[in-house]
XYZ file of C-alpha atoms in Angstrom:
281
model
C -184.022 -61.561 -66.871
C -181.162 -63.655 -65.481
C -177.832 -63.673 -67.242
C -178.345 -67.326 -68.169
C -181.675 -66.480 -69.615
C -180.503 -63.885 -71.619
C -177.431 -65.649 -72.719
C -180.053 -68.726 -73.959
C -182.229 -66.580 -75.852
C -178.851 -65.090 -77.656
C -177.760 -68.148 -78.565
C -181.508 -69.605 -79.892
C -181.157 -70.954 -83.400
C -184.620 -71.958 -84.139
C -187.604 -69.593 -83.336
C -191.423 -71.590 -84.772
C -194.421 -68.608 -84.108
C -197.440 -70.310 -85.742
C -201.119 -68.406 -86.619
C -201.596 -66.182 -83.622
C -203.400 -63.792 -85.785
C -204.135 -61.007 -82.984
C -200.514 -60.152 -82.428
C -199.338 -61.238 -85.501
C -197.958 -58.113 -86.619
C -195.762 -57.664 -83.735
C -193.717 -60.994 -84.197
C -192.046 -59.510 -87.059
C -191.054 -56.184 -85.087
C -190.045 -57.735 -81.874
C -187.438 -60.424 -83.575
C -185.740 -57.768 -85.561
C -185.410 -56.151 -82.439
C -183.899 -58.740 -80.650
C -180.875 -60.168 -79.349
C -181.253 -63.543 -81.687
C -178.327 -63.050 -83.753
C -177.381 -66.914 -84.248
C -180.840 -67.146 -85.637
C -181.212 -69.951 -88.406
C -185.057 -71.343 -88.822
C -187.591 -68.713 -88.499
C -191.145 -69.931 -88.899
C -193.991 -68.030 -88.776
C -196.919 -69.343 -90.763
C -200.579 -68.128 -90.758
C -199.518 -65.339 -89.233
C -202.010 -62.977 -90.940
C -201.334 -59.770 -89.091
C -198.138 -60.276 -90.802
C -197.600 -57.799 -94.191
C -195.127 -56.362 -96.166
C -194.165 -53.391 -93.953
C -192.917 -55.730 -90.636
C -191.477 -57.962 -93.357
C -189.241 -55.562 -94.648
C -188.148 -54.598 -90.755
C -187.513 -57.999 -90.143
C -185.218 -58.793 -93.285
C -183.106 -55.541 -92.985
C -182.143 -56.386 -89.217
C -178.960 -57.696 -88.744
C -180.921 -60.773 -86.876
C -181.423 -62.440 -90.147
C -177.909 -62.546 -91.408
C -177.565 -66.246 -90.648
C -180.920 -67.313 -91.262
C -181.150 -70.021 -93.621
C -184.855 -70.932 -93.542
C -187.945 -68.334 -93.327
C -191.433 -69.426 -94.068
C -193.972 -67.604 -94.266
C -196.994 -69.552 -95.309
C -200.454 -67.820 -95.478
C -198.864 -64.238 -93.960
C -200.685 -61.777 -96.074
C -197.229 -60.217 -96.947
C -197.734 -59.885 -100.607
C -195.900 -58.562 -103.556
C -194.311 -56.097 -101.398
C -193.242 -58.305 -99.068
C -191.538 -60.491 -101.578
C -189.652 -57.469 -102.607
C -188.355 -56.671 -99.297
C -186.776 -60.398 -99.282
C -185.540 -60.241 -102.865
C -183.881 -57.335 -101.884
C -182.410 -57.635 -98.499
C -178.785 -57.494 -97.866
C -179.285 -59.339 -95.042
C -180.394 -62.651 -96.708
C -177.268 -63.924 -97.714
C -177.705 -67.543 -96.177
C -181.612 -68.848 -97.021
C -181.514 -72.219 -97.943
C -185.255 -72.653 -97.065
C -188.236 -70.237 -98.207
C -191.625 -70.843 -98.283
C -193.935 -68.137 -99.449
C -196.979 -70.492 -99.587
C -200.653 -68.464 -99.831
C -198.717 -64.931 -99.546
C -200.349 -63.078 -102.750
C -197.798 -62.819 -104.949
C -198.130 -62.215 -108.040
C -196.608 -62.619 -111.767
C -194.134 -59.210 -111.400
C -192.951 -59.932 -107.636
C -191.930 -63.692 -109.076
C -190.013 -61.616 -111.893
C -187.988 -59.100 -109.040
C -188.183 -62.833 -106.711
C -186.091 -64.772 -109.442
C -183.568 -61.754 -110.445
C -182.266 -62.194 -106.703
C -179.528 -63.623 -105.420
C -181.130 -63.885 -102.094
C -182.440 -67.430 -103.763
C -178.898 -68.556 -104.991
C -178.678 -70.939 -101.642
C -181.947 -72.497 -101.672
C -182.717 -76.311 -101.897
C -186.209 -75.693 -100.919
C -188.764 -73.389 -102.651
C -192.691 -73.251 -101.960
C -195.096 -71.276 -103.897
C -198.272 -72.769 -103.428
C -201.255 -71.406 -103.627
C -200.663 -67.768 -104.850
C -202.926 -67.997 -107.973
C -199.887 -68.132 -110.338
C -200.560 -68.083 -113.548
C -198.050 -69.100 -116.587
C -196.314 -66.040 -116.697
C -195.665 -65.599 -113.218
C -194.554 -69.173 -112.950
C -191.855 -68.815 -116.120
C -190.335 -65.855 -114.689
C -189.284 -68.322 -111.916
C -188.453 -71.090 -113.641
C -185.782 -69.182 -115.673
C -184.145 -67.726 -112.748
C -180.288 -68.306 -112.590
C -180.624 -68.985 -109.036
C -182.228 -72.074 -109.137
C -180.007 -74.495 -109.323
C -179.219 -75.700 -105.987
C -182.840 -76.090 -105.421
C -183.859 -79.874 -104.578
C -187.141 -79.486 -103.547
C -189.968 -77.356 -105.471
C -193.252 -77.150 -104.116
C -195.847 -75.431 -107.032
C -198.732 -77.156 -105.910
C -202.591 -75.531 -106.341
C -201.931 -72.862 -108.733
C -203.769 -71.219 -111.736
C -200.754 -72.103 -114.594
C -201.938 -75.221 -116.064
C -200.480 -76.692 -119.061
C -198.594 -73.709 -119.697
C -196.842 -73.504 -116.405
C -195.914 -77.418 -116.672
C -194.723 -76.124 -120.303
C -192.515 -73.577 -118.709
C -191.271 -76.006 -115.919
C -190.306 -78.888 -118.639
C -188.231 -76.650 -120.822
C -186.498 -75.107 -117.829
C -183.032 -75.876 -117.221
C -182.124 -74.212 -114.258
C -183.094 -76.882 -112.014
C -180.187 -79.466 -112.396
C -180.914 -81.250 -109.133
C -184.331 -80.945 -108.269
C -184.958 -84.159 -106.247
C -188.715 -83.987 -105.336
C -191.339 -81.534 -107.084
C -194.898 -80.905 -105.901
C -197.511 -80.243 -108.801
C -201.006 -81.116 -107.511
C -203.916 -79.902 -108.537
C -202.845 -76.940 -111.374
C -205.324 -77.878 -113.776
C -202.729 -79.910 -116.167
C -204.726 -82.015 -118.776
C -203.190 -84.269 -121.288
C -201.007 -81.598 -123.031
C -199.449 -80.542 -119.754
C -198.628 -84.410 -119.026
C -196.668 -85.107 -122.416
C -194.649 -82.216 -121.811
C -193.663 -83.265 -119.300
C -193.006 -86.981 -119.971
C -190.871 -85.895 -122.879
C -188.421 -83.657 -120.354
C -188.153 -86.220 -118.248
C -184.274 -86.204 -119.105
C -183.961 -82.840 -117.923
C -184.197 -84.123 -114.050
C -182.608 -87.236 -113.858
C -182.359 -86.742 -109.839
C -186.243 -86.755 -109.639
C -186.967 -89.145 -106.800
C -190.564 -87.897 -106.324
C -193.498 -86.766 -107.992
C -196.459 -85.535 -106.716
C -198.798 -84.518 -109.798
C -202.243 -85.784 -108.446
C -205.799 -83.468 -108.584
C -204.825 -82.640 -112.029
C -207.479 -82.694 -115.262
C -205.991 -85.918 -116.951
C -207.002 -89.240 -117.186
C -205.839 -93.282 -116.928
C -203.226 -92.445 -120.065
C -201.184 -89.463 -118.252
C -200.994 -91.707 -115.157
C -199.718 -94.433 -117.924
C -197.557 -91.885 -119.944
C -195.851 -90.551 -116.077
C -194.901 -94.197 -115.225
C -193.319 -95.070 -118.002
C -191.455 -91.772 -118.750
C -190.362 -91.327 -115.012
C -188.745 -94.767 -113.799
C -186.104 -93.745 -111.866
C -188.644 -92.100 -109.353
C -188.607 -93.492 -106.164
C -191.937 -92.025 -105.451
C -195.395 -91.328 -108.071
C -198.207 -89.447 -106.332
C -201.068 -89.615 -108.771
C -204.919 -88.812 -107.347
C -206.749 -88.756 -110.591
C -209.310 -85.923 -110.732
C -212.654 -87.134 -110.013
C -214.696 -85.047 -112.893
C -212.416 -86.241 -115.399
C -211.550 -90.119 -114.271
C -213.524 -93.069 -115.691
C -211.619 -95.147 -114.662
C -212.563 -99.399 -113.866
C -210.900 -102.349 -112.162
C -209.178 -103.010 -115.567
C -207.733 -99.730 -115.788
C -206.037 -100.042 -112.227
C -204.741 -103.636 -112.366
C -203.402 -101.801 -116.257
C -201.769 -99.248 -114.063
C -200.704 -101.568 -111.438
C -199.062 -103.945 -113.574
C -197.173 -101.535 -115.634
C -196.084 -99.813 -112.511
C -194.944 -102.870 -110.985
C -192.590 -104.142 -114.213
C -191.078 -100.074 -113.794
C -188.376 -99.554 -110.850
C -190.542 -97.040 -108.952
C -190.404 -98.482 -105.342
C -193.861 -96.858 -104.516
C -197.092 -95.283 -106.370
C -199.994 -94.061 -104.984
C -202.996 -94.308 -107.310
C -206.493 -92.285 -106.029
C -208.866 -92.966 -107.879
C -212.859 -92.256 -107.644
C -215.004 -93.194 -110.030
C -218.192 -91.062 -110.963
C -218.421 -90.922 -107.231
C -219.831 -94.079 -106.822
C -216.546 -96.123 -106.936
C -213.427 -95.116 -104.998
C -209.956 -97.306 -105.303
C -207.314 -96.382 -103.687
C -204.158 -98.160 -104.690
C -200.702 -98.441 -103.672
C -198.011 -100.750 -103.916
C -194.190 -101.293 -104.135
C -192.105 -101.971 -107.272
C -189.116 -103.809 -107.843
């Protein structure tokens, strides 16, 4: 390798290694062997040959120290994994972590949120790990929240309970956007959350669609949530009935809020499908 080579692959800043699941493992093992010291993104999802033991290499090499983003979606790192990141001494810079699909569960969120490795972040993923309630409080009542802008808890098992958790947290001061698709939240899960909406008054986007409620939560979420700039609602198909009425009900009340944009799914016993958006004031 040529000085000037060498010198550019010192210097890299930004390293993407995306689902090459035959050499997978090695990724890890290699960059914490490296020369990458100014290091800052590091992304390398479905990576599958990727577990807990070349985590932990990676995040006690020096190479990390001024990483500020590291996802990991769908690397089969699991619990043990999450505990070599919540305890590295390394991490002292993330700003960015997604652990998307990585099989955590409800104890690994507890170690997870009782790290200051999180204190940084303004972007947090922990979709689809099967998270139930518990594991889901344990996060939300983390000190180390509360730079956190984005929160991404999309297709998990917590329901109402982990929307229950989530609207009497208040560790997440300026949480800008939050992603809560599809988590099996019915009617109950919806009020609570309506009635916290003062607890995020820098909410600017919603995304709470493939969820178990009907025409009134999308009614109760508009009106509780006005200052959003943006309302992602895809009413479940099992549980939606609703008609033309119902939308141009939705529409209209939507369109009197100050949302600037809603996105309305709806299908209709599977016969019907409307899909609806439009722009407020």
């Amino acid at each position: 390798m040529n000085e000037h080579a060498s010198q550019a692959l010192t210097n890299l800043s930004s390293l993407t290694f995306n689902g090459h699941s035959k050499v997978g493992d090695e990724i890890p093992k290699a960059i914490a062997k490296s020369s990458f010291k100014q290091l800052k993104s590091l992304i390398l999802n479905n990576n599958r040959g990727i577990t807990s033991e070349e985590i932990s290499l990676l995040v006690s090499s020096e190479v990390v120290t001024n990483l500020t983003r590291l996802h990991l979606s769908g690397c089969e790192i699991s619990g043990e994994g999450v505990k070599a990141i919540a305890n590295s001494t390394k991490l002292t810079q993330l700003t960015s972590l997604n652990l998307n699909g990585t099989r955590i569960n409800e104890h690994y969120c507890k170690v997870l949120s009782n790290s200051s490795v999180i204190s940084k972040m303004k972007y947090f993923s922990v979709s689809r790990n099967h998270l139930g309630p518990v594991g889901a409080k344990h996060l939300f009542d983390s000190q180390y929240l509360s730079n956190v802008t984005t929160l991404d808890i999309s297709e998990n098992d917590g329901g109402g309970e982990m929307i229950q958790s989530f609207s009497s947290c208040s560790n997440l001061p300026n949480l800008m956007n939050l992603d809560a698709h599809e988590n099996n939240v019915r009617a109950l899960g919806v009020e609570y959350l309506c009635k916290s909406s003062h607890r995020f008054p820098k909410l600017k986007k919603l995304i709470i669609g493939l969820n178990k409620f009907v025409k009134q939560g999308a009614l109760e979420l508009i009106r509780s949530f006005p200052h959003l700039t943006i309302l992602n609602v895809y009413l479940h198909p099992g549980y939606c009935t609703c008609t033309h009425s119902d939308i141009t009900e939705l529409k209209k009340i939507a369109e009197t809020s100050i949302i600037k944009q809603v996105y309305l799914d709806v299908l209709n016993g599977g016969e019907e499908e409307f899909s609806v958006f439009f722009t407020g004031l």
